[in-house]
Amino acid sequence: MFVARRMSAPLYLPQRLTVPCLKILLSKGLGLGIVAGSLLVKLPQIFKLLGAKSAEGLSLQSVMLELVALTGTMVYSITNNFPFSSWGEALFLTLQTVTICFLVMHYRGETVKGVAFLVCFAVVLLALLSPVMPLAVPTLLQASNVPAVVVGKLLQAATNYHNGHTGQLSAITVFMLFGGSLARIFTSVQETGDPLMAGVFVVSSLCNGLIAAQVLFYWNAKAPHKQKKQQ
């Protein structure tokens, strides 16, 4: 009897731990995959701007608000010591979004303003990550992500609707952001247990879905000046 009990115990414990372990592994795998993918998410958008030497179709206000949301998530996560796999893409997306902001200003003939923006952003980021910064500030910044994301994406959606096309907006970037925000809902719940983090990604998924739907709707639409060239 003693031997039978010793042999049956190892068979029983893994069965109880299977589901939690699978959730953890899936969450870690998704999280690391999202972080790795984030290195490439906005590069198509950056290359499209550089190739066209134009920022037509992009709403600067929308990009700025997205930058605020990404910065808020990054600072809030660092302050709360969340696992890097649960927020790491915010770091890389922030760097890429800052680059897009500068390029939009540059191609609008506001290069000096763009350089000043880069300097100001670096100073603000260092201040937010300073040890003397009260915890309430990153929390408030993260809480402001919901309106920032909603307003930012609605501005881009309005720009697309007004133009009747998506201009230099990269479809690859849009769809990758949509997929990443959907996956982040699960990883945020699993790895951080923070309802504020999960809520932001729920809202972000809905808004990114709206832009993705517009990309599909305007897939064959072209900017007026491109239509004239073809004629």
Short mmCIF file of C-alpha atoms in Angstrom, two decimals:
data_model
loop_
_atom_site.label_atom_id
_atom_site.label_comp_id
_atom_site.label_asym_id
_atom_site.label_seq_id
_atom_site.Cartn_x
_atom_site.Cartn_y
_atom_site.Cartn_z
CA MET A 1 0.00 0.00 0.00
CA PHE A 2 2.80 2.37 0.88
CA VAL A 3 4.48 1.81 -2.48
CA ALA A 4 1.19 2.31 -4.34
CA ARG A 5 0.62 5.68 -2.73
CA ARG A 6 4.15 6.82 -3.48
CA MET A 7 3.71 5.89 -7.14
CA SER A 8 0.27 7.47 -7.59
CA ALA A 9 1.21 10.89 -6.11
CA PRO A 10 3.42 12.03 -9.04
CA LEU A 11 0.62 11.14 -11.44
CA TYR A 12 -1.91 13.22 -9.53
CA LEU A 13 0.01 16.48 -9.00
CA PRO A 14 0.84 17.21 -12.67
CA GLN A 15 -2.85 16.82 -13.56
CA ARG A 16 -3.77 19.53 -11.07
CA LEU A 17 -0.98 21.80 -12.25
CA THR A 18 -1.53 21.29 -16.00
CA VAL A 19 -3.99 24.16 -16.62
CA PRO A 20 -2.19 26.82 -14.51
CA CYS A 21 1.17 25.84 -16.00
CA LEU A 22 -0.21 25.98 -19.53
CA LYS A 23 -1.64 29.44 -18.87
CA ILE A 24 1.67 30.66 -17.54
CA LEU A 25 3.61 29.19 -20.46
CA LEU A 26 1.13 30.56 -22.99
CA SER A 27 1.21 34.00 -21.38
CA LYS A 28 5.01 34.09 -21.25
CA GLY A 29 5.26 32.85 -24.82
CA LEU A 30 2.76 35.40 -26.10
CA GLY A 31 4.37 38.17 -24.07
CA LEU A 32 7.87 37.48 -25.34
CA GLY A 33 6.51 37.05 -28.87
CA ILE A 34 4.78 40.44 -28.69
CA VAL A 35 7.95 42.07 -27.34
CA ALA A 36 10.04 40.53 -30.12
CA GLY A 37 7.47 41.47 -32.75
CA SER A 38 7.33 45.04 -31.48
CA LEU A 39 10.84 45.56 -32.82
CA LEU A 40 9.32 45.41 -36.31
CA VAL A 41 5.75 46.65 -35.82
CA LYS A 42 6.24 50.28 -36.84
CA LEU A 43 9.23 49.86 -39.11
CA PRO A 44 6.95 49.43 -42.17
CA GLN A 45 5.32 52.75 -41.27
CA ILE A 46 8.71 54.45 -40.85
CA PHE A 47 10.02 53.04 -44.14
CA LYS A 48 6.83 54.06 -45.91
CA LEU A 49 7.27 57.65 -44.73
CA LEU A 50 10.95 57.68 -45.72
CA GLY A 51 10.20 56.15 -49.12
CA ALA A 52 7.37 58.54 -49.95
CA LYS A 53 9.08 61.54 -48.29
CA SER A 54 5.58 62.48 -47.24
CA ALA A 55 3.40 62.18 -44.15
CA GLU A 56 0.13 62.51 -46.05
CA GLY A 57 -2.78 60.78 -44.35
CA LEU A 58 -1.20 60.64 -40.89
CA SER A 59 -2.72 62.65 -38.07
CA LEU A 60 0.07 64.15 -35.94
CA GLN A 61 -2.34 64.58 -33.03
CA SER A 62 -3.23 60.90 -33.23
CA VAL A 63 0.43 59.83 -33.22
CA MET A 64 1.15 62.16 -30.29
CA LEU A 65 -1.71 60.74 -28.23
CA GLU A 66 -0.55 57.21 -29.01
CA LEU A 67 2.89 58.22 -27.75
CA VAL A 68 1.34 59.47 -24.51
CA ALA A 69 -0.44 56.12 -24.05
CA LEU A 70 2.69 54.08 -24.75
CA THR A 71 4.80 56.22 -22.45
CA GLY A 72 2.20 55.91 -19.70
CA THR A 73 2.16 52.12 -19.98
CA MET A 74 5.96 51.92 -19.95
CA VAL A 75 6.44 54.23 -16.96
CA TYR A 76 3.58 52.64 -14.99
CA SER A 77 4.96 49.14 -15.60
CA ILE A 78 8.52 50.05 -14.63
CA THR A 79 7.29 51.80 -11.48
CA ASN A 80 5.27 48.73 -10.45
CA ASN A 81 8.07 46.29 -11.33
CA PHE A 82 5.90 44.29 -13.73
CA PRO A 83 7.65 41.48 -15.71
CA PHE A 84 9.32 42.81 -18.87
CA SER A 85 7.39 40.23 -20.90
CA SER A 86 4.13 41.98 -19.89
CA TRP A 87 5.06 45.46 -21.18
CA GLY A 88 8.36 45.33 -23.08
CA GLU A 89 6.80 46.20 -26.41
CA ALA A 90 5.83 49.61 -25.01
CA LEU A 91 9.54 50.50 -24.86
CA PHE A 92 10.23 49.64 -28.50
CA LEU A 93 6.93 51.06 -29.76
CA THR A 94 7.65 54.29 -27.90
CA LEU A 95 11.00 54.68 -29.66
CA GLN A 96 9.41 53.98 -33.04
CA THR A 97 6.47 56.31 -32.38
CA VAL A 98 8.84 59.13 -31.39
CA THR A 99 10.61 58.60 -34.72
CA ILE A 100 7.30 58.77 -36.60
CA CYS A 101 6.37 62.00 -34.79
CA PHE A 102 9.65 63.57 -35.85
CA LEU A 103 9.27 62.38 -39.45
CA VAL A 104 5.73 63.78 -39.69
CA MET A 105 7.00 67.17 -38.50
CA HIS A 106 10.04 66.96 -40.76
CA TYR A 107 8.00 66.26 -43.90
CA ARG A 108 5.67 69.09 -42.98
CA GLY A 109 8.62 71.47 -43.03
CA GLU A 110 8.89 71.73 -39.24
CA THR A 111 12.25 70.05 -38.66
CA VAL A 112 13.37 72.47 -35.94
CA LYS A 113 10.10 71.92 -34.11
CA GLY A 114 10.67 68.17 -34.44
CA VAL A 115 14.14 68.37 -32.87
CA ALA A 116 12.76 70.47 -30.00
CA PHE A 117 10.06 67.86 -29.50
CA LEU A 118 12.64 65.07 -29.21
CA VAL A 119 14.57 66.99 -26.56
CA CYS A 120 11.43 67.81 -24.55
CA PHE A 121 10.24 64.21 -24.70
CA ALA A 122 13.58 62.91 -23.39
CA VAL A 123 13.52 65.37 -20.49
CA VAL A 124 9.92 64.48 -19.54
CA LEU A 125 10.65 60.75 -19.72
CA LEU A 126 13.68 61.07 -17.43
CA ALA A 127 11.58 63.06 -14.97
CA LEU A 128 8.80 60.45 -14.95
CA LEU A 129 11.30 57.64 -14.29
CA SER A 130 13.06 59.56 -11.54
CA PRO A 131 12.98 57.89 -8.09
CA VAL A 132 11.62 61.09 -6.57
CA MET A 133 8.55 61.02 -8.81
CA PRO A 134 5.42 60.21 -6.71
CA LEU A 135 3.72 56.90 -7.57
CA ALA A 136 0.46 58.75 -8.11
CA VAL A 137 1.85 60.42 -11.24
CA PRO A 138 2.54 57.20 -13.26
CA THR A 139 -0.80 55.83 -12.07
CA LEU A 140 -2.61 58.95 -13.26
CA LEU A 141 -0.73 58.80 -16.55
CA GLN A 142 -1.77 55.19 -17.07
CA ALA A 143 -5.38 56.02 -16.20
CA SER A 144 -5.32 58.75 -18.85
CA ASN A 145 -4.40 56.16 -21.48
CA VAL A 146 -8.03 55.24 -22.15
CA PRO A 147 -9.13 58.72 -23.30
CA ALA A 148 -5.77 59.23 -25.03
CA VAL A 149 -6.14 56.02 -27.03
CA VAL A 150 -9.79 56.66 -27.88
CA VAL A 151 -9.31 60.28 -28.96
CA GLY A 152 -6.10 59.49 -30.83
CA LYS A 153 -7.57 56.66 -32.87
CA LEU A 154 -10.79 58.59 -33.54
CA LEU A 155 -8.71 61.48 -34.89
CA GLN A 156 -6.94 59.09 -37.27
CA ALA A 157 -10.25 57.50 -38.24
CA ALA A 158 -11.71 60.95 -38.92
CA THR A 159 -8.68 61.85 -41.04
CA ASN A 160 -9.09 58.66 -43.07
CA TYR A 161 -12.80 59.32 -43.55
CA HIS A 162 -12.22 62.95 -44.56
CA ASN A 163 -9.50 62.03 -47.06
CA GLY A 164 -11.34 59.02 -48.43
CA HIS A 165 -8.12 56.99 -48.21
CA THR A 166 -5.47 56.01 -45.66
CA GLY A 167 -2.57 57.80 -47.34
CA GLN A 168 0.84 56.73 -46.00
CA LEU A 169 -0.71 54.69 -43.17
CA SER A 170 0.96 51.25 -43.18
CA ALA A 171 -1.50 48.35 -43.31
CA ILE A 172 1.11 45.97 -41.87
CA THR A 173 1.64 48.20 -38.84
CA VAL A 174 -2.10 48.64 -38.30
CA PHE A 175 -2.84 44.89 -38.34
CA MET A 176 0.14 44.05 -36.14
CA LEU A 177 -0.96 46.62 -33.57
CA PHE A 178 -4.48 45.19 -33.62
CA GLY A 179 -3.27 41.63 -33.10
CA GLY A 180 -0.79 42.65 -30.42
CA SER A 181 -3.35 44.59 -28.40
CA LEU A 182 -5.74 41.60 -28.48
CA ALA A 183 -3.04 39.25 -27.18
CA ARG A 184 -2.05 41.76 -24.50
CA ILE A 185 -5.49 41.51 -22.87
CA PHE A 186 -4.74 37.90 -21.91
CA THR A 187 -1.10 38.46 -20.90
CA SER A 188 -1.98 41.51 -18.78
CA VAL A 189 -4.57 39.55 -16.81
CA GLN A 190 -2.28 36.54 -16.44
CA GLU A 191 1.03 38.27 -15.62
CA THR A 192 0.08 41.47 -13.82
CA GLY A 193 -3.47 40.95 -12.57
CA ASP A 194 -3.83 44.72 -12.97
CA PRO A 195 -7.34 45.70 -14.18
CA LEU A 196 -6.07 49.11 -15.29
CA MET A 197 -3.52 47.53 -17.65
CA ALA A 198 -6.05 45.04 -19.03
CA GLY A 199 -8.70 47.74 -19.48
CA VAL A 200 -6.35 49.90 -21.53
CA PHE A 201 -5.64 47.01 -23.90
CA VAL A 202 -9.36 46.21 -24.27
CA VAL A 203 -10.01 49.80 -25.36
CA SER A 204 -6.89 49.78 -27.52
CA SER A 205 -8.05 46.61 -29.30
CA LEU A 206 -11.42 48.15 -30.12
CA CYS A 207 -9.82 51.32 -31.47
CA ASN A 208 -7.14 49.49 -33.44
CA GLY A 209 -9.90 47.31 -34.87
CA LEU A 210 -11.65 50.42 -36.16
CA ILE A 211 -8.53 51.60 -37.99
CA ALA A 212 -7.92 48.09 -39.36
CA ALA A 213 -11.49 48.03 -40.69
CA GLN A 214 -10.88 51.36 -42.45
CA VAL A 215 -7.68 50.05 -44.02
CA LEU A 216 -9.67 47.17 -45.49
CA PHE A 217 -12.53 49.46 -46.58
CA TYR A 218 -10.18 51.94 -48.31
CA TRP A 219 -7.85 49.23 -49.60
CA ASN A 220 -8.22 50.21 -53.27
CA ALA A 221 -8.71 53.93 -52.66
CA LYS A 222 -5.89 56.20 -53.73
CA ALA A 223 -4.90 59.76 -52.94
CA PRO A 224 -6.18 62.32 -55.49
CA HIS A 225 -2.69 63.28 -56.68
CA LYS A 226 -1.86 59.61 -57.35
CA GLN A 227 -5.04 59.22 -59.39
CA LYS A 228 -4.08 62.24 -61.53
CA LYS A 229 -0.61 60.80 -62.17
CA GLN A 230 -2.09 57.54 -63.39
CA GLN A 231 -4.50 59.38 -65.71
#
